[in-house]
Amino acid sequence: MATAVVDEADKRQSPLSDAVVVRFAGDSGDGMQLTGGQFTLSSALAGNDFATFPDFPAEIRAPQGTLFGVSAFQINFGSSAIDTAGDAPDVLVAMNPAALKTNVPSLKQGGLIIADEGEFNDRNLAKAKYDANPLEDGSLAKWQLLKLNISQLTMDAVKPFGLGNKEALRCKNMWTLGLALWMFDRDRAPLIDWLNAKFAKAPDLAAANVAALNAGHAYGETAELAGPLKQHHVDPAPAAPGLYRTLTGAEGVALGLVAGAQLAKLPMFFGGYPITPASAILHHLSRLKEYDVTTFQAEDEIAAICSAIGASYGGSLGVTSSSGPGIALKGEAMGLAIMTELPLVIVNSQRGGPSTGLPTKTEQSDLYQAVYGRNGDAPMPVIAARSPGDAFECAIEAVRIAVQYMTPVMLLTDGYIANAAEPWKVPDLTAYEAFPVEFLTEVPEGGFKPYGRDEKLARPWVKPGTPGLLHRIGGIEKEVDTGHINYAPANHQAMTDIRKDKIDGIKVPDQVVELGAEGGKLAVVGWGSTFGPIHQAVRRKRAEGADVSHVHIRHIWPMPANLGELLKSYDKVIVPEMNTGQLKTVLRDQYLVDARPVNKVSGQPFTIAEIEAAIEEALK
């Protein structure tokens, strides 16, 4: 029976040379994110296309060995275009019983489990709520199982360096990484160089980690094992010539903001407050001071956005960032930026909610908050990024709209985009059209009007202290043109209409169809990080002959001028999103189309199979 399972698995794994999904899982102290990150680096150096999905526990440090303390890192890499981190892993590396229990249901039937049997003791089995050892009771029969005492093998490898047991076991992830590098025919040299650089001040630790890495690799080379442990070579993916790097969504946002400020010829000020998963943007920007970037970690979310508004008033590009709970706290100050009509970029890295919710999990449930979530009529442009690379482009677009229309702009990403990584071709910034800001520096003919308008309805931007251009701003209603305080009903009506008309009149590109035809039986409409699974699912169903197209919306507000007509050209519209149907409601409201929801609110991204099933159901 076991032989039959292995034979079937070998058939199923025959395409592994094209694309493979590997998931590393262990306790949050086992270094799985580091292992996954370095394996991602090896995939990039091997020329593979890839997408990653780091999955963190919500607790800062959950009790060791428990189910809610499991940290996982999934990577889908291959020799063809990769759009998602993969549905089900081909290989699961489980460092303890809790990691096995929480992750093995996702593993493909016939997939390979590599388990550290040294951690499957009675204590850890009880913490993972196992009544019996799954490595011994036959419950894993539908998968291939490779039991290795990684803990002991690691301790044996680092014994010459005199480390204590605790320090020695911290090298387990490097042993595991070494085995993974052998399994997929990867070069160890870059990782060895990285370890030597990382532990340059602790050469014994460097040597121990290198020894563990080499021992894991050597185990793969020399083990006389039949069946599961095989070496697979994954060819490089075709790629246009150019300079490539690995990019996360947080890095994409940070670099795009800097590029946008450079194109606007402005210094940038970032005021932020730490919150998962948005904190990484502050971390990245703090290392870019040479590009005229000032970063400020404020005492709270309100101070963070108010400092950014102050910077914009002073003539810099003000930027702030948070996740849903922090965006809620920034709400009143966003209204202030709308009332004062100052450029401001607000980045919302969405996470599960409400309240503290799921701090380390992904969701798309802040769309209502972004479009409607302020007191009064307070319209604001909203842009949604679909991937780490797209986050770079969207950040530039957010800066352009903010400075050209004198308005705050919200840029939506989410936990999946923020933490995920992909190969990114570094663009030539000279190919981007600059949009330099022109401050008003002299009193215009007819006198200075702080709330006078240009053809875009944008008011002038004046640096404080400019001779002859003294003016007041604030949160109380302003008089048309003069900016004086004015409570008159007709004036408030006029200013409310002007602010709305300005946002409604923002020029955004027409909506394109990502895959398929303009018009037909079914459109799958997405936004944000659902792009990958929707695109792959639509591609597969079209290959089967289905009349289905993929439409992905970047400009959430205002929406593209042709979007309503485009959506009405399809018989049916479904909207997959990681919430209870927020974009669906906006589309119904704006265009009176019968958009149907496909919702998932589990903290995990959509799989391709889930979107395929929704397409099949819609086409019945």
Coordinates of C-alpha atoms in Angstrom, one line a residue:
M1 CA 0.0 0.0 0.0
A2 CA 2.8 2.4 0.9
T3 CA 4.6 1.7 -2.3
A4 CA 1.5 2.5 -4.3
V5 CA 1.2 5.9 -2.5
V6 CA 4.8 6.7 -3.3
D7 CA 4.4 5.7 -6.9
E8 CA 1.3 7.9 -7.3
A9 CA 3.1 10.7 -5.5
D10 CA 6.0 10.4 -8.0
K11 CA 3.5 10.8 -10.8
R12 CA 2.0 13.8 -9.2
Q13 CA 5.4 15.4 -8.5
S14 CA 6.6 14.9 -12.0
P15 CA 5.9 18.6 -12.9
L16 CA 8.1 19.7 -10.0
S17 CA 10.7 20.9 -12.5
D18 CA 8.2 23.6 -13.6
A19 CA 6.9 25.0 -10.3
V20 CA 7.1 23.9 -6.6
V21 CA 5.3 25.1 -3.5
V22 CA 7.3 24.7 -0.2
R23 CA 6.1 25.6 3.2
F24 CA 8.4 25.9 6.2
A25 CA 6.6 25.7 9.6
G26 CA 7.7 25.7 13.2
D27 CA 7.5 27.5 16.5
S28 CA 7.8 31.3 16.3
G29 CA 11.3 30.9 17.8
D30 CA 12.5 28.4 15.2
G31 CA 13.5 31.0 12.6
M32 CA 11.1 29.9 9.9
Q33 CA 10.7 33.5 8.5
L34 CA 14.5 33.7 8.3
T35 CA 14.7 30.3 6.6
G36 CA 12.0 31.2 4.1
G37 CA 13.6 34.5 3.4
Q38 CA 17.0 33.0 2.7
F39 CA 15.4 30.2 0.6
T40 CA 13.7 33.0 -1.4
L41 CA 17.1 34.7 -1.9
S42 CA 18.4 31.4 -3.3
S43 CA 15.4 31.2 -5.6
A44 CA 16.0 34.7 -6.9
L45 CA 19.7 33.9 -7.5
A46 CA 18.7 30.7 -9.4
G47 CA 16.6 32.9 -11.7
N48 CA 13.2 31.5 -10.7
D49 CA 10.0 33.5 -10.7
F50 CA 8.4 33.3 -7.2
A51 CA 5.8 34.6 -4.8
T52 CA 6.0 34.2 -1.0
F53 CA 3.5 34.2 1.9
P54 CA 4.9 34.7 5.4
D55 CA 2.3 33.7 8.0
F56 CA 3.0 35.0 11.5
P57 CA 1.3 34.1 14.8
A58 CA -0.6 37.1 16.3
E59 CA 1.0 36.7 19.7
I60 CA 4.4 38.4 20.3
R61 CA 5.6 35.2 21.8
A62 CA 3.0 32.4 22.3
P63 CA 3.9 29.5 24.6
Q64 CA 6.5 27.4 22.9
G65 CA 5.1 24.4 21.0
T66 CA 1.5 25.5 21.1
L67 CA -0.9 25.6 18.1
F68 CA -1.3 29.4 18.2
G69 CA 2.5 29.9 18.2
V70 CA 3.1 28.4 14.8
S71 CA 5.0 30.5 12.3
A72 CA 5.0 29.5 8.6
F73 CA 6.6 30.7 5.4
Q74 CA 5.3 29.5 2.0
I75 CA 7.1 30.0 -1.4
N76 CA 5.9 29.1 -4.8
F77 CA 8.8 29.2 -7.3
G78 CA 9.2 28.0 -10.8
S79 CA 10.5 28.3 -14.3
S80 CA 7.3 30.1 -15.6
A81 CA 5.3 33.1 -14.5
I82 CA 4.2 32.9 -10.8
D83 CA 1.3 35.0 -9.6
T84 CA 0.5 33.5 -6.2
A85 CA 2.2 31.8 -3.3
G86 CA 0.5 28.6 -4.4
D87 CA -2.6 26.8 -3.2
A88 CA -1.3 23.7 -1.6
P89 CA 2.3 22.9 -0.7
D90 CA 4.2 20.1 -2.4
V91 CA 6.6 20.0 0.5
L92 CA 5.9 20.7 4.2
V93 CA 8.8 21.1 6.6
A94 CA 7.3 20.7 10.1
M95 CA 9.7 21.5 13.0
N96 CA 7.3 20.3 15.7
P97 CA 3.9 18.6 16.3
A98 CA 2.0 21.9 16.4
A99 CA 3.5 23.0 13.0
L100 CA 2.4 19.6 11.5
K101 CA -1.1 19.8 12.9
T102 CA -1.9 23.3 11.8
N103 CA -0.3 22.9 8.3
V104 CA -0.7 19.3 7.1
P105 CA -4.4 19.7 6.1
S106 CA -3.2 22.1 3.3
L107 CA -0.6 19.7 1.9
K108 CA -1.3 18.1 -1.5
Q109 CA -2.2 14.5 -1.4
G110 CA 1.0 12.6 -2.0
G111 CA 3.1 15.6 -1.0
L112 CA 6.2 15.3 1.1
I113 CA 6.4 15.9 4.9
I114 CA 9.8 16.4 6.4
A115 CA 9.4 16.3 10.2
D116 CA 11.8 16.8 13.0
E117 CA 11.0 13.7 15.0
G118 CA 13.3 14.9 17.8
E119 CA 10.6 17.4 18.7
F120 CA 7.7 14.8 18.7
N121 CA 8.0 14.0 22.4
D122 CA 5.1 13.5 24.8
R123 CA 5.2 17.1 26.1
N124 CA 5.1 18.6 22.6
L125 CA 2.4 16.2 21.4
A126 CA 0.2 17.1 24.3
K127 CA 0.7 20.9 23.6
A128 CA -0.4 20.2 20.0
K129 CA -3.4 18.2 21.3
Y130 CA -2.3 14.9 19.7
D131 CA -3.5 11.7 21.5
A132 CA -0.9 9.7 19.6
N133 CA 2.3 10.4 17.7
P134 CA 1.2 11.0 14.0
L135 CA 4.6 10.0 12.8
E136 CA 3.9 6.5 14.1
D137 CA 0.1 5.9 13.9
G138 CA -0.4 5.8 10.2
S139 CA -2.6 8.9 10.1
L140 CA -0.2 10.5 7.6
A141 CA -0.5 7.6 5.1
K142 CA -1.8 9.7 2.2
W143 CA 1.4 11.8 2.2
Q144 CA 5.1 10.8 1.9
L145 CA 6.8 11.0 5.2
L146 CA 10.4 11.6 5.9
K147 CA 11.3 11.5 9.7
L148 CA 14.6 13.1 10.6
N149 CA 15.9 13.9 14.0
I150 CA 16.9 17.4 12.9
S151 CA 17.5 18.5 16.5
Q152 CA 20.1 15.8 17.1
L153 CA 21.6 16.1 13.7
T154 CA 22.1 19.8 14.2
M155 CA 23.6 19.3 17.7
D156 CA 26.0 16.8 16.2
A157 CA 27.0 19.2 13.4
V158 CA 27.8 22.2 15.8
K159 CA 29.3 20.2 18.6
P160 CA 32.9 21.2 17.8
F161 CA 32.0 24.9 18.4
G162 CA 31.2 24.4 22.1
L163 CA 27.7 25.9 22.0
G164 CA 25.2 25.1 24.8
N165 CA 22.1 23.1 23.9
K166 CA 19.9 26.1 23.5
E167 CA 22.3 28.0 21.2
A168 CA 23.0 24.8 19.3
L169 CA 19.3 24.2 18.6
R170 CA 19.0 27.7 17.3
C171 CA 21.0 26.4 14.3
K172 CA 18.2 23.9 13.3
N173 CA 16.8 26.3 10.8
M174 CA 20.1 26.4 9.0
W175 CA 20.3 22.6 8.9
T176 CA 16.8 22.6 7.4
L177 CA 17.8 25.3 4.9
G178 CA 20.8 23.3 3.9
L179 CA 18.7 20.2 3.2
A180 CA 16.2 22.4 1.2
L181 CA 19.1 23.9 -0.9
W182 CA 20.2 20.3 -1.7
M183 CA 16.7 19.2 -2.6
F184 CA 16.3 22.0 -5.2
D185 CA 19.9 22.1 -6.4
R186 CA 20.8 25.5 -5.0
D187 CA 24.2 27.1 -4.4
R188 CA 25.2 27.4 -0.8
A189 CA 27.9 30.0 -1.3
P190 CA 25.7 33.2 -1.2
L191 CA 24.1 31.9 2.1
I192 CA 27.5 31.1 3.6
D193 CA 28.6 34.6 2.7
W194 CA 25.5 36.1 4.3
L195 CA 26.0 34.1 7.5
N196 CA 29.6 35.2 7.8
A197 CA 28.6 38.8 7.3
K198 CA 25.6 38.6 9.7
F199 CA 27.8 37.0 12.5
A200 CA 31.0 38.9 11.7
K201 CA 31.4 39.9 15.3
A202 CA 30.7 36.4 16.6
P203 CA 32.8 34.1 14.4
D204 CA 31.9 31.0 16.4
L205 CA 28.2 31.5 15.8
A206 CA 29.0 32.1 12.1
A207 CA 31.0 28.9 11.9
A208 CA 28.3 26.9 13.7
N209 CA 25.5 28.1 11.5
V210 CA 27.7 27.4 8.4
A211 CA 28.4 23.9 9.7
A212 CA 24.7 23.3 10.3
L213 CA 23.9 24.5 6.7
N214 CA 26.6 22.3 5.2
A215 CA 25.5 19.3 7.3
G216 CA 21.9 19.6 6.1
H217 CA 23.1 19.8 2.5
A218 CA 25.5 16.8 3.0
Y219 CA 22.7 14.8 4.5
G220 CA 20.7 15.2 1.3
E221 CA 23.8 14.3 -0.8
T222 CA 24.7 11.1 1.1
A223 CA 21.5 9.7 2.6
E224 CA 20.8 6.3 1.1
L225 CA 17.0 6.8 1.1
A226 CA 14.4 5.4 -1.3
G227 CA 11.3 7.2 -2.3
P228 CA 10.6 10.7 -0.9
L229 CA 14.0 12.4 -0.7
K230 CA 14.9 13.3 -4.3
Q231 CA 16.7 16.2 -5.8
H232 CA 14.7 18.5 -8.2
H233 CA 16.2 21.1 -10.4
V234 CA 14.0 24.0 -11.3
D235 CA 15.1 25.9 -14.4
P236 CA 15.3 29.7 -14.4
A237 CA 12.2 31.6 -15.6
P238 CA 12.3 33.6 -18.8
A239 CA 12.9 37.3 -17.9
A240 CA 13.6 40.5 -19.8
P241 CA 17.2 41.7 -19.5
G242 CA 17.7 44.2 -16.6
L243 CA 18.6 44.6 -13.0
Y244 CA 16.3 42.6 -10.7
R245 CA 15.9 42.5 -6.9
T246 CA 13.6 40.8 -4.4
L247 CA 10.9 43.2 -3.3
T248 CA 8.3 43.1 -0.5
G249 CA 5.2 45.2 -0.6
A250 CA 6.5 47.4 2.3
E251 CA 9.7 48.0 0.3
G252 CA 7.7 48.7 -2.8
V253 CA 5.6 51.4 -1.0
A254 CA 8.7 53.0 0.6
L255 CA 10.7 53.1 -2.7
G256 CA 7.6 54.4 -4.6
L257 CA 7.0 57.2 -2.1
V258 CA 10.6 58.3 -2.4
A259 CA 10.4 58.1 -6.2
G260 CA 7.2 60.1 -6.2
A261 CA 8.8 62.8 -4.0
Q262 CA 11.7 62.9 -6.4
L263 CA 9.4 63.3 -9.4
A264 CA 7.6 66.1 -7.6
K265 CA 11.0 67.6 -6.6
L266 CA 9.9 67.7 -2.9
P267 CA 11.5 66.7 0.3
M268 CA 9.5 64.0 2.1
F269 CA 8.4 63.8 5.7
F270 CA 7.1 60.6 7.1
G271 CA 5.3 60.6 10.4
G272 CA 4.3 57.2 11.7
Y273 CA 3.6 55.0 14.7
P274 CA 4.5 51.3 14.9
I275 CA 1.7 48.9 14.0
T276 CA 1.6 45.5 12.4
P277 CA 2.0 45.1 9.4
A278 CA 2.6 48.8 8.5
S279 CA 5.8 49.3 10.6
A280 CA 8.1 48.0 7.9
I281 CA 7.4 51.1 5.8
L282 CA 8.9 53.3 8.5
H283 CA 11.8 50.9 8.9
H284 CA 12.6 51.1 5.2
L285 CA 12.2 54.8 4.8
S286 CA 14.5 55.5 7.8
R287 CA 17.3 54.0 5.8
L288 CA 16.7 56.4 2.9
K289 CA 17.7 59.7 4.4
E290 CA 20.1 60.5 1.6
Y291 CA 17.0 61.1 -0.6
D292 CA 15.8 64.0 1.4
V293 CA 13.6 61.8 3.5
T294 CA 12.8 62.7 7.2
T295 CA 11.2 60.0 9.3
F296 CA 9.6 60.7 12.7
Q297 CA 8.2 58.0 15.0
A298 CA 5.4 59.8 16.9
E299 CA 4.0 59.1 20.3
D300 CA 0.6 58.0 18.8
E301 CA -1.3 57.8 15.6
I302 CA -2.9 61.2 15.8
A303 CA 0.5 62.9 16.4
A304 CA 1.9 60.9 13.4
I305 CA -0.7 62.2 10.9
C306 CA -0.8 65.7 12.3
S307 CA 3.0 66.0 12.0
A308 CA 2.7 64.9 8.4
I309 CA 0.0 67.6 7.8
G310 CA 2.3 70.2 9.3
A311 CA 5.1 69.1 7.0
S312 CA 2.8 69.5 4.0
Y313 CA 1.8 72.9 5.2
G314 CA 5.5 73.7 5.4
G315 CA 6.2 72.7 1.8
S316 CA 7.2 69.0 2.1
L317 CA 5.4 65.9 0.9
G318 CA 3.7 64.7 4.1
V319 CA 3.2 60.9 4.4
T320 CA 1.8 58.8 7.2
S321 CA 1.1 55.1 7.4
S322 CA -0.9 52.6 9.6
S323 CA -3.3 49.7 9.6
G324 CA -7.0 49.7 10.2
P325 CA -7.1 50.5 13.9
G326 CA -4.6 53.4 13.4
I327 CA -6.4 54.7 10.4
A328 CA -9.5 54.9 12.5
L329 CA -7.6 57.1 15.0
K330 CA -6.3 59.3 12.1
G331 CA -9.8 59.9 10.9
E332 CA -10.4 63.4 12.3
A333 CA -7.0 64.6 11.1
M334 CA -7.8 63.2 7.6
G335 CA -10.8 65.5 7.7
L336 CA -8.4 68.4 8.6
A337 CA -6.2 67.6 5.6
I338 CA -9.3 67.6 3.4
M339 CA -10.6 70.9 4.8
T340 CA -7.2 72.6 4.5
E341 CA -6.7 71.0 1.1
L342 CA -3.1 70.0 1.6
P343 CA -1.3 67.1 -0.2
L344 CA -0.9 64.0 2.0
V345 CA -0.4 60.3 1.4
I346 CA -1.9 57.9 3.9
V347 CA -0.9 54.2 3.5
N348 CA -3.2 51.6 5.0
S349 CA -1.7 48.2 5.2
Q350 CA -4.9 46.3 6.0
R351 CA -5.2 43.5 8.5
G352 CA -8.0 41.5 10.0
G353 CA -10.4 43.4 12.1
P354 CA -12.4 44.9 13.8
S355 CA -10.6 46.3 16.8
T356 CA -7.2 44.6 17.3
G357 CA -8.7 41.7 15.3
L358 CA -6.0 39.6 13.6
P359 CA -2.9 41.7 13.8
T360 CA -0.7 39.4 11.6
K361 CA -3.3 38.1 9.1
T362 CA -4.4 39.6 5.9
E363 CA -7.8 41.1 5.0
Q364 CA -9.4 43.7 2.6
S365 CA -12.0 45.0 5.1
D366 CA -11.0 48.7 5.1
L367 CA -12.5 49.7 1.8
Y368 CA -15.6 51.3 3.4
Q369 CA -13.3 53.0 5.8
A370 CA -11.1 54.3 3.0
V371 CA -13.9 55.6 0.8
Y372 CA -16.5 56.7 3.4
G373 CA -14.8 56.6 6.9
R374 CA -14.7 60.2 8.0
N375 CA -17.2 62.6 9.6
G376 CA -18.9 65.0 7.2
D377 CA -18.8 64.8 3.4
A378 CA -15.0 64.2 3.2
P379 CA -14.2 62.8 -0.3
M380 CA -10.7 61.5 -0.8
P381 CA -9.0 59.5 -3.6
V382 CA -8.3 55.8 -2.9
I383 CA -5.8 53.6 -4.8
A384 CA -5.3 49.9 -4.2
A385 CA -2.0 48.0 -5.0
R386 CA -2.2 44.5 -6.3
S387 CA 1.3 43.2 -5.6
P388 CA 4.7 44.3 -4.2
G389 CA 5.9 45.6 -7.6
D390 CA 2.5 47.3 -8.2
A391 CA 2.8 49.0 -4.8
F392 CA 5.8 51.0 -6.2
E393 CA 3.7 52.2 -9.1
C394 CA 0.7 53.0 -6.9
A395 CA 2.8 55.0 -4.4
I396 CA 4.0 57.2 -7.3
E397 CA 0.4 57.6 -8.5
A398 CA -0.7 58.5 -5.0
V399 CA 2.0 61.2 -4.8
R400 CA 1.1 62.6 -8.2
I401 CA -2.6 62.9 -7.4
A402 CA -1.9 64.4 -3.9
V403 CA 0.3 67.2 -5.2
Q404 CA -1.5 68.0 -8.4
Y405 CA -5.0 68.1 -6.8
M406 CA -4.0 69.4 -3.3
T407 CA -5.7 66.5 -1.5
P408 CA -4.9 63.7 0.8
V409 CA -4.8 60.3 -0.9
M410 CA -5.2 56.8 0.7
L411 CA -3.1 54.0 -0.7
L412 CA -4.4 50.5 0.3
T413 CA -2.2 47.5 0.6
D414 CA -2.7 44.5 3.0
G415 CA -0.8 42.1 5.2
Y416 CA -0.2 39.7 2.3
I417 CA 1.2 42.3 0.0
A418 CA 3.2 44.0 2.8
N419 CA 5.1 40.9 3.8
A420 CA 5.1 38.9 0.5
A421 CA 8.1 39.1 -1.9
E422 CA 8.5 38.8 -5.6
P423 CA 11.3 39.4 -8.2
W424 CA 11.1 43.0 -9.4
K425 CA 12.8 44.5 -12.3
V426 CA 14.2 47.8 -11.1
P427 CA 12.7 50.5 -13.4
D428 CA 14.5 53.3 -15.1
L429 CA 13.2 56.4 -13.3
T430 CA 14.1 58.6 -16.2
A431 CA 11.3 56.9 -18.1
Y432 CA 8.8 58.4 -15.7
E433 CA 7.2 61.7 -16.4
A434 CA 8.1 64.2 -13.7
F435 CA 5.4 66.4 -12.1
P436 CA 7.4 69.1 -10.3
V437 CA 5.4 71.2 -7.8
E438 CA 5.2 74.9 -8.4
F439 CA 4.6 76.9 -5.2
L440 CA 3.0 80.2 -5.3
T441 CA 5.7 82.7 -4.6
E442 CA 4.3 86.1 -5.6
V443 CA 1.0 87.9 -5.1
P444 CA -1.0 87.3 -8.3
E445 CA -2.8 90.0 -10.2
G446 CA -6.1 90.7 -8.4
G447 CA -4.7 89.7 -5.0
F448 CA -4.0 86.5 -3.2
K449 CA -6.8 84.0 -2.8
P450 CA -5.7 81.1 -0.6
Y451 CA -8.7 79.1 -1.8
G452 CA -8.7 80.3 -5.4
R453 CA -8.8 77.4 -7.9
D454 CA -7.0 76.3 -11.0
E455 CA -8.6 74.2 -13.8
K456 CA -8.3 71.1 -11.6
L457 CA -10.0 73.0 -8.7
A458 CA -6.8 72.7 -6.7
R459 CA -5.9 75.7 -4.5
P460 CA -2.4 77.2 -4.5
W461 CA 0.3 75.7 -2.3
V462 CA 2.1 78.4 -0.4
K463 CA 5.0 78.0 1.9
P464 CA 4.5 79.8 5.2
G465 CA 6.4 83.0 5.5
T466 CA 6.3 83.8 1.8
P467 CA 6.0 87.7 1.6
G468 CA 2.6 89.0 0.8
L469 CA 1.0 85.5 0.9
L470 CA -0.1 85.4 4.6
H471 CA -3.1 83.1 5.0
R472 CA -4.9 81.0 7.7
I473 CA -5.9 77.3 7.4
G474 CA -7.7 75.1 9.9
G475 CA -10.6 72.7 10.4
I476 CA -13.4 75.3 10.5
E477 CA -15.3 75.9 7.2
K478 CA -13.5 78.3 4.9
E479 CA -15.0 81.0 2.7
V480 CA -14.9 80.5 -1.0
D481 CA -11.6 82.0 -2.4
T482 CA -10.6 84.0 0.6
G483 CA -10.2 81.2 3.1
H484 CA -11.7 83.3 5.9
I485 CA -13.9 81.5 8.5
N486 CA -17.5 81.4 7.2
Y487 CA -20.4 79.5 8.7
A488 CA -23.0 80.8 6.1
P489 CA -25.2 78.0 4.8
A490 CA -24.7 79.0 1.1
N491 CA -20.9 79.1 1.6
H492 CA -20.8 75.6 3.3
Q493 CA -22.9 74.2 0.4
A494 CA -20.6 75.8 -2.1
M495 CA -17.4 74.6 -0.5
T496 CA -18.8 71.0 0.0
D497 CA -19.7 70.9 -3.6
I498 CA -16.3 72.2 -4.7
R499 CA -14.4 69.6 -2.6
K500 CA -16.6 66.8 -4.1
D501 CA -16.3 68.1 -7.6
K502 CA -12.5 68.3 -7.3
I503 CA -12.2 64.6 -6.3
D504 CA -14.8 63.5 -8.8
G505 CA -12.8 65.3 -11.5
I506 CA -9.5 63.6 -10.9
K507 CA -8.3 62.1 -14.2
V508 CA -7.5 58.4 -13.8
P509 CA -6.8 55.9 -16.6
D510 CA -9.6 54.0 -18.2
Q511 CA -10.3 50.5 -16.8
V512 CA -8.6 47.7 -18.8
V513 CA -9.5 44.0 -19.0
E514 CA -6.6 42.1 -17.6
L515 CA -7.5 38.8 -19.3
G516 CA -10.4 38.1 -21.7
A517 CA -12.7 40.2 -23.7
E518 CA -14.6 43.4 -23.2
G519 CA -18.0 42.0 -22.7
G520 CA -19.2 38.4 -22.4
K521 CA -20.8 36.0 -20.0
L522 CA -18.8 36.6 -16.8
A523 CA -16.4 39.2 -15.4
V524 CA -14.5 38.4 -12.3
V525 CA -13.8 41.8 -10.7
G526 CA -11.1 42.2 -8.1
W527 CA -9.0 44.7 -6.3
G528 CA -5.8 44.6 -4.3
S529 CA -4.0 41.4 -3.5
T530 CA -6.7 39.1 -5.0
F531 CA -5.1 39.7 -8.4
G532 CA -2.9 36.6 -8.4
P533 CA -5.5 33.9 -7.6
I534 CA -8.1 35.6 -9.8
H535 CA -5.7 35.9 -12.8
Q536 CA -4.6 32.3 -12.6
A537 CA -8.2 31.0 -12.1
V538 CA -9.5 33.0 -15.1
R539 CA -6.6 31.8 -17.2
R540 CA -7.3 28.1 -16.3
K541 CA -11.0 28.4 -17.0
R542 CA -10.5 30.2 -20.3
A543 CA -8.1 27.4 -21.3
E544 CA -11.1 25.1 -20.7
G545 CA -13.2 27.2 -23.0
A546 CA -15.1 29.3 -20.4
D547 CA -16.3 32.8 -21.4
V548 CA -14.8 34.6 -18.4
S549 CA -12.7 37.8 -18.1
H550 CA -10.7 39.4 -15.3
V551 CA -11.1 43.0 -14.5
H552 CA -8.9 44.4 -11.7
I553 CA -9.6 47.9 -10.2
R554 CA -6.6 50.1 -9.1
H555 CA -8.5 53.4 -8.7
I556 CA -11.1 52.6 -6.1
W557 CA -12.2 56.3 -5.8
P558 CA -12.8 58.0 -8.1
M559 CA -13.4 55.1 -10.3
P560 CA -12.4 55.0 -14.0
A561 CA -14.8 56.8 -16.3
N562 CA -15.5 53.7 -18.5
L563 CA -16.0 51.2 -15.6
G564 CA -19.8 51.3 -15.5
E565 CA -20.2 50.7 -19.2
L566 CA -17.6 48.0 -19.1
L567 CA -19.3 46.1 -16.3
K568 CA -22.7 46.3 -18.0
S569 CA -21.2 44.6 -21.0
Y570 CA -21.1 41.3 -19.1
D571 CA -24.0 39.1 -18.3
K572 CA -22.8 38.4 -14.8
V573 CA -20.3 40.0 -12.5
I574 CA -18.7 38.4 -9.4
V575 CA -16.4 40.2 -7.0
P576 CA -14.0 38.0 -4.9
E577 CA -12.7 40.0 -1.9
M578 CA -11.4 39.3 1.6
N579 CA -14.3 41.0 3.4
T580 CA -18.1 40.6 3.5
G581 CA -18.7 42.4 0.2
Q582 CA -17.5 46.0 0.3
L583 CA -16.4 46.6 -3.3
K584 CA -19.5 44.8 -4.5
T585 CA -21.6 47.3 -2.6
V586 CA -19.8 50.3 -4.1
L587 CA -20.2 48.9 -7.6
R588 CA -23.9 48.3 -7.1
D589 CA -24.3 51.8 -5.7
Q590 CA -22.3 53.5 -8.4
Y591 CA -23.4 51.6 -11.5
L592 CA -26.6 49.7 -10.6
V593 CA -25.0 46.4 -11.8
D594 CA -25.9 43.1 -10.2
A595 CA -22.5 42.4 -8.8
R596 CA -22.4 39.2 -6.7
P597 CA -20.1 38.7 -3.8
V598 CA -17.5 35.9 -3.3
N599 CA -16.2 36.5 0.2
K600 CA -13.5 35.1 2.4
V601 CA -12.7 36.4 5.8
S602 CA -10.3 33.8 7.3
G603 CA -7.1 35.8 7.5
Q604 CA -5.8 33.8 4.6
P605 CA -5.6 34.7 0.9
F606 CA -7.9 33.2 -1.7
T607 CA -6.7 30.0 -3.4
I608 CA -6.9 29.6 -7.1
A609 CA -9.2 26.6 -6.6
E610 CA -11.7 28.8 -4.6
I611 CA -11.9 31.3 -7.4
E612 CA -12.3 28.5 -10.0
A613 CA -15.2 27.1 -8.0
A614 CA -16.8 30.5 -7.9
I615 CA -16.5 30.9 -11.7
E616 CA -18.0 27.4 -12.3
E617 CA -20.9 28.3 -10.0
A618 CA -21.5 31.6 -11.7
L619 CA -21.5 30.1 -15.2
K620 CA -24.0 27.3 -14.4

